[in-house]
Structures are given as structure tokens and as C-alpha cells.
Amino acid sequence: QVQLVESGGDLVQAGGSLRLACTASGFNFNDEALGWFRQAPGKEREGISCINWDGSNKFYVDSVKGRFTISRDNDKSTVFLLMNDLKPEDTAMYYCAAGLKSGGNCRRAGDFPYWGQGTQVTVSS
């Protein structure tokens, strides 16, 4: 049974930092690309960052480039998202995703079958 458990979300002031973690089980973590998505109320789920199996290839959406850093620890089956210089517009539920389908696009939510329950990030101005 695949499980993804996110943690690290919190209420933080603008300019602050958070580090999200997503610990996985139930599949061969070391073989899989992983993604971080976020969804604000009334908005579609947005792919913001993803990382390939060994961490050698990373993607960031423009709105977080230079502020967020994705990384992974394959020994601990965990993917991280370090978020610096947080802004009120970063407020959302953050989700990790795994199991990117062959030929899939890591920015597309529909290309990932496995999801965590989410962790809330709220940035106050």
C-alpha cells in the first residue's frame, strides 16, 4: 500500500521560511520521480517543483524559482521542499506526489497516481 505523508506546514510571516517533508512507503522510492503541488482555495492544483529519481534533474515553476529548493534523501524515502522568502500568495495546501507515469509531465497532477494528504502553509503579510 502506497503512503505519502507530508509534514512541516505552518503559519509563517512573509519573508519567513519553512521546510516541508514527505515520507513515502509502499513502493520503490529510489526509482521514482516526485513532485510538489499546491492548491489554494478556489484554484486548481499547481505543480510547483519536481525531482527525478537521483536528484540530478529538478524543475521549478517560475513563481517559486530562486526561493524554493527541492531535494530528496533516498535512504530515508523522503522528499523535501525548502521554502524561503515566503509570500502571502504562497498560502495553499501543499501536496507531494509520486508514481509519475511513463512519459508523463511532472507539472501535471493527472500524471501522478499517488498523493499525500497535504500540509497547510499559511503566509501572513
Coordinates of C-alpha atoms in Angstrom, one line a residue:
Q1 CA 0.0 0.0 0.0
V2 CA 1.5 3.3 -1.1
Q3 CA 1.6 6.0 1.5
L4 CA 2.9 9.6 1.3
V5 CA 2.9 11.6 4.5
E6 CA 3.6 15.4 4.3
S7 CA 4.7 17.5 7.3
G8 CA 6.2 20.9 8.0
G9 CA 3.3 23.2 7.1
D10 CA 2.7 26.1 9.4
L11 CA 1.7 29.7 9.8
V12 CA 4.6 32.0 9.0
Q13 CA 5.1 35.7 8.4
A14 CA 6.0 37.0 4.9
G15 CA 9.7 36.6 4.3
G16 CA 10.0 33.6 6.5
S17 CA 11.0 30.0 5.7
L18 CA 9.6 26.6 6.0
R19 CA 10.8 23.1 5.1
L20 CA 8.2 20.6 4.0
A21 CA 8.9 16.9 4.1
C22 CA 7.1 13.9 2.5
T23 CA 8.0 10.5 3.7
A24 CA 7.0 7.6 1.4
S25 CA 6.4 3.9 1.7
G26 CA 4.9 1.0 -0.2
F27 CA 6.8 1.5 -3.5
N28 CA 10.4 1.6 -4.7
F29 CA 11.1 5.2 -3.8
N30 CA 14.6 5.3 -5.3
D31 CA 13.2 4.6 -8.8
E32 CA 10.5 7.3 -8.8
A33 CA 10.3 11.0 -9.8
L34 CA 8.5 13.0 -7.2
G35 CA 6.5 16.2 -7.3
W36 CA 5.3 19.0 -5.0
F37 CA 2.0 20.6 -5.8
R38 CA -0.1 23.2 -4.1
Q39 CA -3.7 24.2 -4.2
A40 CA -5.2 27.5 -2.9
P41 CA -8.9 27.8 -2.2
G42 CA -10.8 28.2 -5.4
K43 CA -7.8 27.4 -7.6
E44 CA -6.5 24.4 -9.5
R45 CA -3.8 22.2 -8.1
E46 CA -0.5 23.6 -9.4
G47 CA 2.7 21.7 -10.0
I48 CA 5.5 23.8 -8.4
S49 CA 8.5 21.5 -8.3
C50 CA 9.7 18.0 -9.1
I51 CA 12.8 16.0 -8.9
N52 CA 14.0 12.9 -10.8
W53 CA 15.0 9.6 -9.2
D54 CA 18.5 10.6 -8.2
G55 CA 18.1 14.3 -7.8
S56 CA 20.1 15.2 -10.8
N57 CA 17.2 16.9 -12.6
K58 CA 14.9 19.4 -10.9
F59 CA 12.1 21.6 -12.1
Y60 CA 10.6 24.8 -10.6
V61 CA 7.7 26.9 -11.7
D62 CA 8.6 30.5 -12.3
S63 CA 6.7 31.8 -9.3
V64 CA 9.0 29.8 -6.9
K65 CA 12.2 29.7 -8.8
G66 CA 15.1 31.1 -6.7
R67 CA 13.1 30.8 -3.4
F68 CA 12.2 27.1 -3.2
T69 CA 14.6 24.1 -3.3
I70 CA 13.5 20.5 -3.8
S71 CA 15.7 17.7 -2.6
R72 CA 15.5 14.0 -1.7
D73 CA 17.0 11.5 0.7
N74 CA 16.6 8.1 -0.9
D75 CA 18.0 6.4 2.2
K76 CA 15.1 7.9 4.2
S77 CA 12.5 7.7 1.4
T78 CA 11.8 11.4 1.9
V79 CA 11.5 14.4 -0.4
F80 CA 11.9 17.9 0.9
L81 CA 10.8 21.3 -0.2
L82 CA 12.7 24.2 1.4
M83 CA 10.8 27.4 1.0
N84 CA 12.5 30.7 1.6
D85 CA 11.2 34.3 1.3
L86 CA 7.7 33.2 1.6
K87 CA 4.9 35.4 0.3
P88 CA 1.2 35.6 1.1
E89 CA 0.5 34.2 -2.4
D90 CA 2.3 31.0 -1.4
T91 CA -0.6 30.3 1.0
A92 CA -2.0 26.9 0.0
M93 CA -2.3 23.3 0.8
Y94 CA 0.9 21.6 -0.3
Y95 CA 0.9 18.0 -1.6
C96 CA 3.6 15.6 -2.6
A97 CA 3.0 13.1 -5.4
A98 CA 4.7 10.0 -6.7
G99 CA 4.5 7.4 -9.4
L100 CA 4.8 9.7 -12.4
K101 CA 3.6 7.7 -15.4
S102 CA 5.9 6.8 -18.2
G103 CA 6.3 9.8 -20.5
G104 CA 4.4 11.9 -18.0
N105 CA 4.8 15.6 -17.3
C106 CA 5.7 16.2 -13.6
R107 CA 3.8 19.5 -13.7
R108 CA 0.5 17.7 -14.4
A109 CA -1.4 16.4 -11.4
G110 CA -3.1 13.9 -13.5
D111 CA 0.1 12.2 -14.4
F112 CA 0.7 11.2 -10.7
P113 CA -1.4 8.3 -9.2
Y114 CA -0.1 8.6 -5.6
W115 CA -0.7 11.6 -3.3
G116 CA -0.3 12.6 0.3
Q117 CA -3.0 14.1 2.4
G118 CA -1.4 17.6 2.2
T119 CA 0.1 20.1 4.7
Q120 CA -1.2 23.6 5.1
V121 CA 1.1 26.6 4.5
T122 CA -0.2 30.0 5.5
V123 CA 1.8 33.1 5.0
S124 CA 0.7 36.3 6.7
S125 CA 1.5 39.7 5.4

